[in-house]
Tab-separated table of C-alpha atoms in Angstrom:
chain	number	residue	atom	x	y	z
A	745	MET	CA	-31.749	3.027	14.909
A	746	ASN	CA	-30.339	2.336	18.253
A	747	PHE	CA	-31.910	1.807	21.526
A	748	ASP	CA	-31.450	5.273	22.741
A	749	GLN	CA	-33.253	6.607	19.778
A	750	LEU	CA	-36.407	4.658	20.572
A	751	GLY	CA	-37.855	7.483	22.756
A	752	GLU	CA	-37.574	10.023	20.132
A	753	VAL	CA	-39.528	7.853	17.586
A	754	TRP	CA	-42.096	6.977	20.352
A	755	ARG	CA	-42.925	10.593	21.179
A	756	ARG	CA	-42.977	11.319	17.432
A	757	GLU	CA	-46.403	9.212	17.417
A	758	ALA	CA	-49.376	10.951	18.132
A	759	SER	CA	-47.771	14.285	17.845
A	760	GLY	CA	-50.510	15.623	15.567
A	761	ALA	CA	-53.361	17.604	16.517
A	762	PRO	CA	-55.851	15.268	18.392
A	763	ALA	CA	-59.458	14.979	17.094
A	764	ARG	CA	-60.810	16.452	20.377
A	765	SER	CA	-59.400	19.388	22.655
A	766	PRO	CA	-58.833	18.344	26.242
A	767	ALA	CA	-61.753	20.343	27.405
A	768	GLU	CA	-63.983	18.615	24.727
A	769	GLU	CA	-62.415	15.232	26.196
A	770	VAL	CA	-63.291	16.047	29.684
A	771	ALA	CA	-66.980	16.829	28.572
A	772	ALA	CA	-67.441	13.638	26.823
A	773	VAL	CA	-66.021	11.584	29.503
A	774	ARG	CA	-67.997	13.161	32.260
A	775	ALA	CA	-71.299	12.416	30.003
A	776	ARG	CA	-70.264	8.813	29.335
A	777	ALA	CA	-69.397	8.268	33.202
A	778	ALA	CA	-72.916	9.630	34.114
A	779	GLU	CA	-74.451	7.362	31.338
A	780	LEU	CA	-72.735	4.376	32.678
A	781	ALA	CA	-73.570	4.959	36.384
A	782	ARG	CA	-77.291	5.216	35.387
A	783	LEU	CA	-77.030	1.963	33.381
A	784	VAL	CA	-75.498	0.126	36.507
A	785	ARG	CA	-78.121	1.664	38.838
A	786	ARG	CA	-80.854	0.534	36.651
A	787	ARG	CA	-79.655	-2.892	36.296
A	788	ASP	CA	-78.937	-3.466	40.109
A	789	LEU	CA	-82.458	-1.904	40.909
A	790	ALA	CA	-84.246	-4.236	38.342
A	791	GLU	CA	-82.354	-7.233	39.729
A	792	THR	CA	-83.132	-6.480	43.450
A	793	VAL	CA	-86.842	-5.388	42.748
A	794	THR	CA	-87.569	-8.477	40.487
A	795	ALA	CA	-86.098	-10.771	43.489
A	796	LEU	CA	-87.523	-9.051	46.366
A	797	ALA	CA	-91.137	-8.924	44.518
A	798	MET	CA	-90.946	-12.637	44.655
A	799	VAL	CA	-90.360	-12.681	48.386
A	800	PRO	CA	-94.067	-11.916	49.390
A	801	VAL	CA	-95.574	-14.162	46.806
A	802	PHE	CA	-93.772	-17.270	48.236
A	803	ALA	CA	-93.969	-16.287	51.848
A	804	TRP	CA	-97.779	-16.075	51.216
A	805	ARG	CA	-97.708	-19.556	49.627
A	806	ALA	CA	-95.555	-20.906	52.577
A	807	ALA	CA	-98.045	-19.530	54.920
A	808	THR	CA	-101.238	-20.874	53.094
A	809	ALA	CA	-99.739	-24.197	51.816
A	810	GLN	CA	-102.047	-27.299	52.552
A	811	HIS	CA	-98.988	-29.761	52.719
A	812	PRO	CA	-95.782	-29.217	55.004
A	813	LEU	CA	-93.535	-30.018	52.152
A	814	ALA	CA	-95.012	-27.195	49.937
A	815	ALA	CA	-94.650	-24.725	52.830
A	816	VAL	CA	-91.179	-25.492	53.210
A	817	GLY	CA	-90.340	-25.472	49.478
A	818	ALA	CA	-92.354	-21.870	49.212
A	819	ALA	CA	-90.150	-20.897	52.281
A	820	THR	CA	-86.887	-21.927	50.823
A	821	ILE	CA	-87.659	-20.017	47.385
A	822	ALA	CA	-88.558	-16.907	49.393
A	823	ALA	CA	-85.067	-17.148	51.296
A	824	ALA	CA	-83.210	-17.726	48.026
A	825	CYS	CA	-84.933	-14.604	46.598
A	826	VAL	CA	-83.138	-12.559	49.382
A	827	LEU	CA	-80.090	-14.778	49.370
A	828	ILE	CA	-79.248	-14.276	45.687
A	829	PRO	CA	-79.344	-10.544	45.372
A	830	VAL	CA	-77.461	-10.265	48.465
A	831	ARG	CA	-74.678	-12.649	47.227
A	832	LEU	CA	-74.488	-10.892	43.793
A	833	TRP	CA	-74.118	-7.518	45.682
A	834	ALA	CA	-71.478	-8.618	47.939
A	835	ALA	CA	-69.471	-10.043	45.022
A	836	ARG	CA	-69.721	-6.626	43.062
A	837	ARG	CA	-69.112	-4.717	46.080
A	838	GLY	CA	-65.903	-2.583	46.315
A	839	ASP	CA	-64.521	-0.585	43.276
A	840	PRO	CA	-60.949	-1.285	43.355
A	841	ASP	CA	-58.461	1.805	43.140
A	842	PRO	CA	-57.503	2.214	39.515
A	843	ALA	CA	-54.385	4.016	40.531
A	844	ARG	CA	-52.619	1.067	42.324
A	845	PRO	CA	-48.950	0.420	41.045
A	846	VAL	CA	-49.244	-1.880	38.184
A	847	ALA	CA	-48.070	-5.076	40.040
A	848	ALA	CA	-50.747	-4.526	42.885
A	849	ALA	CA	-53.339	-3.980	40.233
A	850	LEU	CA	-52.654	-7.170	38.582
A	851	ARG	CA	-52.486	-8.981	41.859
A	852	ALA	CA	-56.034	-7.640	42.825
A	853	GLU	CA	-57.279	-8.510	39.438
A	854	LEU	CA	-55.980	-12.100	39.761
A	855	ALA	CA	-57.851	-12.249	43.225
A	856	ARG	CA	-60.899	-10.898	41.612
A	857	ILE	CA	-60.919	-13.538	38.741
A	858	ARG	CA	-60.381	-16.244	41.298
A	859	ALA	CA	-63.198	-15.009	43.618
A	860	GLN	CA	-65.395	-14.991	40.378
A	861	GLU	CA	-64.437	-18.551	39.790
A	862	ARG	CA	-65.278	-19.680	43.298
A	863	LEU	CA	-68.658	-17.892	43.035
A	864	LEU	CA	-69.440	-19.634	39.815
A	865	GLY	CA	-68.093	-22.672	41.220
A	866	SER	CA	-70.431	-22.528	44.197
A	867	VAL	CA	-73.702	-21.625	42.464
A	868	ALA	CA	-75.228	-24.839	43.671
A	869	TRP	CA	-75.126	-23.609	47.141
A	870	TRP	CA	-76.495	-19.989	46.673
A	871	TYR	CA	-78.337	-20.075	43.556
A	872	VAL	CA	-79.366	-23.068	41.677
A	873	GLY	CA	-79.688	-25.560	44.742
A	874	PRO	CA	-82.086	-23.494	46.888
A	875	LEU	CA	-84.265	-22.578	43.953
A	876	ALA	CA	-84.426	-26.286	42.734
A	877	LEU	CA	-84.816	-27.640	46.328
A	878	GLY	CA	-87.744	-25.174	46.904
A	879	LEU	CA	-89.321	-25.792	43.577
A	880	LEU	CA	-89.134	-29.544	43.822
A	881	LEU	CA	-90.774	-29.688	47.545
A	882	LEU	CA	-93.251	-27.204	46.359
A	883	THR	CA	-94.015	-29.657	43.582
A	884	ALA	CA	-93.973	-32.662	45.835
A	885	GLY	CA	-96.378	-31.139	48.218
A	886	GLY	CA	-98.683	-29.508	45.640
A	887	SER	CA	-101.973	-30.972	44.388
A	888	GLY	CA	-101.657	-31.797	40.775
A	889	PRO	CA	-101.903	-35.199	39.195
A	890	PRO	CA	-98.727	-37.259	40.261
A	891	LEU	CA	-97.499	-37.544	36.436
A	892	TYR	CA	-97.633	-33.876	35.943
A	893	ARG	CA	-95.763	-33.383	39.112
A	894	ALA	CA	-93.301	-35.897	38.399
A	895	ALA	CA	-92.772	-34.480	34.748
A	896	TYR	CA	-92.322	-30.901	36.221
A	897	GLY	CA	-89.914	-32.107	38.902
A	898	ALA	CA	-87.704	-33.815	36.196
A	899	SER	CA	-87.866	-30.549	34.302
A	900	VAL	CA	-86.479	-28.760	37.174
A	901	VAL	CA	-83.684	-31.120	37.821
A	902	ALA	CA	-82.794	-30.876	34.025
A	903	LEU	CA	-82.780	-27.180	33.980
A	904	SER	CA	-80.831	-27.004	37.278
A	905	ALA	CA	-78.308	-29.386	35.916
A	906	TRP	CA	-77.761	-27.464	32.729
A	907	VAL	CA	-77.466	-23.994	34.470
A	908	LEU	CA	-74.867	-25.743	36.822
A	909	ARG	CA	-72.833	-27.104	33.998
A	910	LEU	CA	-72.967	-23.868	32.107
A	911	ASN	CA	-71.605	-21.866	35.166
A	912	GLN	CA	-69.038	-24.381	35.712
A	913	ARG	CA	-67.848	-24.283	32.030
A	914	VAL	CA	-67.567	-20.436	32.117
A	915	ALA	CA	-65.374	-20.920	35.240
A	916	ARG	CA	-63.272	-23.541	33.453
A	917	GLU	CA	-62.961	-22.102	29.934
A	918	GLU	CA	-63.253	-18.322	30.684
A	919	LEU	CA	-61.899	-17.679	33.910
A	920	ARG	CA	-59.073	-20.154	34.487
A	921	PRO	CA	-57.212	-19.206	31.579
A	922	VAL	CA	-57.302	-15.525	32.477
A	923	ALA	CA	-56.097	-16.385	35.889
A	924	GLU	CA	-53.225	-18.196	34.435
A	925	GLU	CA	-52.332	-15.225	32.073
A	926	LEU	CA	-52.316	-12.851	34.888
A	927	GLU	CA	-50.093	-15.095	37.019
A	928	SER	CA	-47.652	-15.260	34.078
A	929	TRP	CA	-47.765	-11.397	33.959
A	930	LEU	CA	-47.223	-11.155	37.528
A	931	ALA	CA	-44.160	-13.643	37.340
A	932	GLY	CA	-42.764	-11.204	34.856
A	933	LEU	CA	-43.147	-8.295	36.971
A	934	ASP	CA	-42.035	-9.889	40.207
A	935	ASP	CA	-38.911	-11.306	38.762
A	936	PRO	CA	-36.877	-9.053	36.275
A	937	VAL	CA	-34.362	-11.864	35.567
A	938	SER	CA	-36.854	-14.622	34.291
A	939	ASP	CA	-39.051	-12.539	32.507
A	940	GLU	CA	-40.406	-14.137	29.386
A	941	PRO	CA	-41.924	-12.602	26.110
A	942	ASP	CA	-45.852	-12.566	26.294
A	943	GLU	CA	-46.703	-15.441	24.337
A	944	THR	CA	-50.381	-14.711	24.356
A	945	LEU	CA	-49.693	-11.068	22.673
A	946	VAL	CA	-47.070	-12.081	20.039
A	947	HIS	CA	-47.264	-15.148	17.367
A	948	GLY	CA	-43.959	-16.111	15.840
A	949	ALA	CA	-41.802	-13.101	17.037
A	950	PRO	CA	-37.895	-14.101	17.024
A	951	HIS	CA	-37.715	-14.135	20.908
A	952	ALA	CA	-34.540	-13.210	22.307
A	953	LYS	CA	-32.916	-15.709	24.708
B	238	MET	CA	-59.421	22.647	41.990
B	239	THR	CA	-62.438	20.583	40.731
B	240	ASP	CA	-62.224	17.196	39.306
B	241	GLU	CA	-62.888	18.503	35.926
B	242	GLU	CA	-60.207	21.070	36.242
B	243	THR	CA	-57.772	18.440	37.684
B	244	LEU	CA	-58.517	16.246	34.564
B	245	LEU	CA	-58.061	19.030	32.153
B	246	ALA	CA	-54.927	19.963	33.622
B	247	MET	CA	-53.476	16.273	33.233
B	248	LEU	CA	-55.024	15.709	29.781
B	249	THR	CA	-53.345	19.005	28.673
B	250	THR	CA	-49.863	17.803	29.924
B	251	HIS	CA	-50.137	13.924	29.374
B	252	GLY	CA	-52.802	13.795	26.470
B	253	ALA	CA	-50.418	12.676	23.567
B	254	ALA	CA	-48.992	10.016	26.142
B	255	LEU	CA	-52.168	8.586	26.791
B	256	ARG	CA	-53.041	8.331	22.998
B	257	ARG	CA	-49.774	6.359	22.510
B	258	ILE	CA	-50.427	4.140	25.351
B	259	ALA	CA	-54.031	3.530	23.928
B	260	ARG	CA	-52.345	3.004	20.401
B	261	VAL	CA	-49.685	0.422	21.371
B	262	HIS	CA	-52.168	-1.633	23.609
B	263	ALA	CA	-54.946	-1.599	21.230
B	264	GLY	CA	-52.904	-2.990	18.378
B	265	ASP	CA	-54.194	-3.101	14.887
B	266	HIS	CA	-57.876	-3.893	15.902
B	267	GLY	CA	-59.214	-0.466	15.181
B	268	GLU	CA	-59.944	0.036	18.981
B	269	GLU	CA	-57.549	2.805	19.734
B	270	ASP	CA	-60.403	5.359	20.208
B	271	ASP	CA	-62.355	2.807	22.383
B	272	LEU	CA	-59.224	2.087	24.755
B	273	HIS	CA	-58.514	5.710	24.854
B	274	GLN	CA	-62.033	6.646	26.027
B	275	GLU	CA	-61.795	3.722	28.575
B	276	ILE	CA	-58.640	5.358	30.068
B	277	LEU	CA	-60.247	8.767	30.257
B	278	LEU	CA	-63.206	7.109	32.033
B	279	GLN	CA	-61.211	5.396	34.522
B	280	LEU	CA	-59.307	8.568	35.204
B	281	TRP	CA	-62.321	10.363	35.639
B	282	ARG	CA	-63.739	7.597	38.073
B	283	GLY	CA	-60.551	7.648	40.008
B	284	LEU	CA	-60.091	11.167	40.479
B	285	PRO	CA	-62.204	11.582	43.939
B	286	SER	CA	-59.552	8.880	45.265
B	287	PHE	CA	-56.585	11.162	44.020
B	288	ARG	CA	-55.383	12.588	47.272
B	289	GLY	CA	-51.923	13.837	45.809
B	290	ASP	CA	-49.892	11.051	47.713
B	291	SER	CA	-48.075	10.517	44.285
B	292	ALA	CA	-47.170	12.880	41.405
B	293	PRO	CA	-50.150	13.464	39.069
B	294	GLY	CA	-47.978	11.948	36.326
B	295	THR	CA	-47.372	8.802	38.309
B	296	TRP	CA	-51.090	8.450	39.251
B	297	LEU	CA	-52.174	9.145	35.494
B	298	TYR	CA	-49.666	6.684	34.121
B	299	ARG	CA	-50.694	3.833	36.705
B	300	VAL	CA	-54.544	4.541	35.700
B	301	ALA	CA	-53.390	4.305	32.113
B	302	LEU	CA	-51.266	1.171	32.198
B	303	ASN	CA	-53.850	-0.647	34.409
B	304	THR	CA	-56.546	0.137	32.101
B	305	ALA	CA	-54.581	-0.825	28.970
B	306	LEU	CA	-53.337	-3.937	30.544
B	307	THR	CA	-56.867	-5.134	31.537
B	308	TRP	CA	-58.275	-4.353	28.014
B	309	ARG	CA	-55.530	-6.045	26.467
B	310	ARG	CA	-56.161	-9.090	28.466
B	311	ARG	CA	-60.038	-9.178	27.714
B	312	THR	CA	-59.126	-8.554	24.039
B	313	THR	CA	-56.397	-11.244	23.848
B	314	ARG	CA	-58.718	-14.224	23.731
B	315	ARG	CA	-61.089	-12.634	21.153
B	316	VAL	CA	-58.235	-11.660	18.904
B	317	ARG	CA	-56.638	-15.154	19.247
B	318	ASP	CA	-59.958	-16.610	18.427
B	319	ASP	CA	-60.411	-14.319	15.246
B	320	ALA	CA	-56.899	-15.377	14.268
B	321	VAL	CA	-56.337	-11.942	13.588
B	322	GLY	CA	-52.959	-11.635	15.427
B	323	GLY	CA	-52.918	-7.929	15.505
B	324	ASP	CA	-49.688	-7.901	17.391
B	325	ARG	CA	-47.818	-10.324	15.148
B	326	PRO	CA	-44.690	-8.843	13.735
B	327	ALA	CA	-44.710	-8.293	9.957
B	328	ALA	CA	-43.100	-11.130	8.135
B	329	SER	CA	-39.629	-10.262	7.281
B	330	THR	CA	-39.334	-9.746	3.489
B	331	GLY	CA	-35.968	-7.886	3.419
B	332	ALA	CA	-37.563	-4.657	2.568
B	333	PRO	CA	-36.528	-1.836	4.946
B	334	ARG	CA	-39.094	-0.949	7.394
B	335	SER	CA	-39.787	2.263	9.034
B	336	GLU	CA	-38.655	3.009	12.645
B	337	GLU	CA	-41.951	3.224	13.683
B	338	ALA	CA	-42.706	-0.288	12.476
B	339	ILE	CA	-39.552	-1.533	14.143
B	340	LEU	CA	-40.653	-0.182	17.315
B	341	ALA	CA	-44.215	-1.316	17.121
B	342	GLU	CA	-42.969	-4.721	16.169
B	343	PHE	CA	-40.475	-4.712	19.299
B	344	LEU	CA	-43.151	-3.584	21.565
B	345	GLY	CA	-45.523	-6.424	20.278
B	346	SER	CA	-42.935	-8.838	21.073
B	347	LEU	CA	-42.534	-7.923	24.673
B	348	GLY	CA	-44.054	-9.291	27.765
B	349	ALA	CA	-46.524	-6.981	29.837
B	350	ALA	CA	-43.868	-6.268	32.364
B	351	ASP	CA	-41.274	-5.216	29.846
B	352	ARG	CA	-43.529	-3.342	27.663
B	353	SER	CA	-44.723	-1.097	30.476
B	354	VAL	CA	-41.471	-0.399	31.711
B	355	LEU	CA	-40.120	0.334	28.236
B	356	LEU	CA	-43.245	2.800	27.560
B	357	LEU	CA	-42.367	4.803	30.625
B	358	HIS	CA	-38.864	4.990	29.852
B	359	MET	CA	-39.638	6.401	26.335
B	360	GLU	CA	-42.232	8.956	27.804
B	361	GLY	CA	-39.067	10.310	29.792
B	362	LEU	CA	-39.799	9.025	33.251
B	363	PRO	CA	-36.831	8.575	35.485
B	364	TYR	CA	-36.042	4.971	37.280
B	365	PRO	CA	-37.684	6.031	40.759
B	366	GLU	CA	-40.905	7.171	39.087
B	367	ILE	CA	-41.071	4.134	36.605
B	368	ALA	CA	-40.568	1.958	39.744
B	369	GLU	CA	-43.490	3.756	41.575
B	370	VAL	CA	-45.913	3.278	38.589
B	371	VAL	CA	-45.186	-0.307	38.216
B	372	GLY	CA	-44.685	-1.303	41.751
B	373	SER	CA	-41.074	-2.374	41.633
B	374	SER	CA	-37.598	-1.075	42.728
B	375	PRO	CA	-35.376	1.411	40.711
B	376	GLY	CA	-32.779	-1.057	40.658
B	377	ALA	CA	-35.145	-3.840	39.222
B	378	VAL	CA	-36.256	-1.209	36.580
B	379	GLY	CA	-32.714	-0.628	35.650
B	380	VAL	CA	-32.059	-4.148	35.309
B	381	ARG	CA	-34.956	-4.818	33.155
B	382	LEU	CA	-34.224	-1.838	30.937
B	383	HIS	CA	-30.666	-3.122	30.483
B	384	ARG	CA	-32.193	-6.534	29.482
B	385	ILE	CA	-34.506	-4.986	27.175
B	386	LYS	CA	-31.876	-2.823	25.634
B	387	GLN	CA	-29.567	-5.923	24.958
B	388	THR	CA	-32.655	-7.786	23.496
B	389	PHE	CA	-33.276	-4.670	21.203
B	390	THR	CA	-29.546	-4.414	20.194
B	391	LYS	CA	-29.286	-8.195	19.361
B	392	ARG	CA	-32.244	-8.152	17.330
B	393	TYR	CA	-32.262	-5.033	15.231
B	394	VAL	CA	-28.688	-3.468	15.429
B	395	GLU	CA	-26.144	-6.099	15.424
């Protein structure tokens, strides 16, 4: 077989009758798209309602707190309950055009991964930090026994540190390698002379030099 | 023409090509149907933004390849972790292999850019249309295909 025969071999594949007719495929994909859209709407609504439901609770605590520290803490948590869903909504906004040229789509995907990396890298400022600070202030200005408040505060700090580390690990171990992989794909598309075989997809193939 | 009619017309013309693209990008992980469904889903979602600026075929191949590459990238780590190596070429035992097996091995050994260009070439797209799909120039497509041909010939023909 020579190179010019590859097309013929390629088109021979999947030449049999498909399991479903095009009309059945269209009906199935339409139903699946509607179901997925419903799921996403439900998730977004649950997140937003849960966060916003906390706002009046902590606003009321802030307004009625006996100690100024507790008032500031409750107000901080109320503000965080607005900030977090807004930040998540902003990060998810904008469905990328799936029909961009492949190179442009890969560049957009790389930018999206980098943005996610930044988002996870900054959870201390928009997620963990405000909530932990609010809880600590609320506890410090609270009325429980000092030992209880100290133990509760330590738990908040430990939990916050764990969430922070978890996010940083995802950014480092999951997102960074993906970004590097996309960069290597893009390098292949941008420069036809220096394209290298994709090491992530083939193991031990006899690469041509 | 409604979105449904547009997608139906596209599938009638390019349905087999979409299956082939799903098959080669899903590898041996039994996910061909899932990837095919994902491509169809992305086509459906993208239809409202299809304004006819490019040919329906160009638009469809862009969506299909973008979806397949994203899918492959997401599954690569899992495959690596499972040490399945679905794209790994079969070890050479000296036994004659089918033309389909040779083609699958060759496609699996190519980088994402080369593989995309070769798939489109084998589907019969002319250089300018391949260039439009991948976001390159017809000249660069020609250079790339020439290099792919050299690699194939050196490995399987000589």
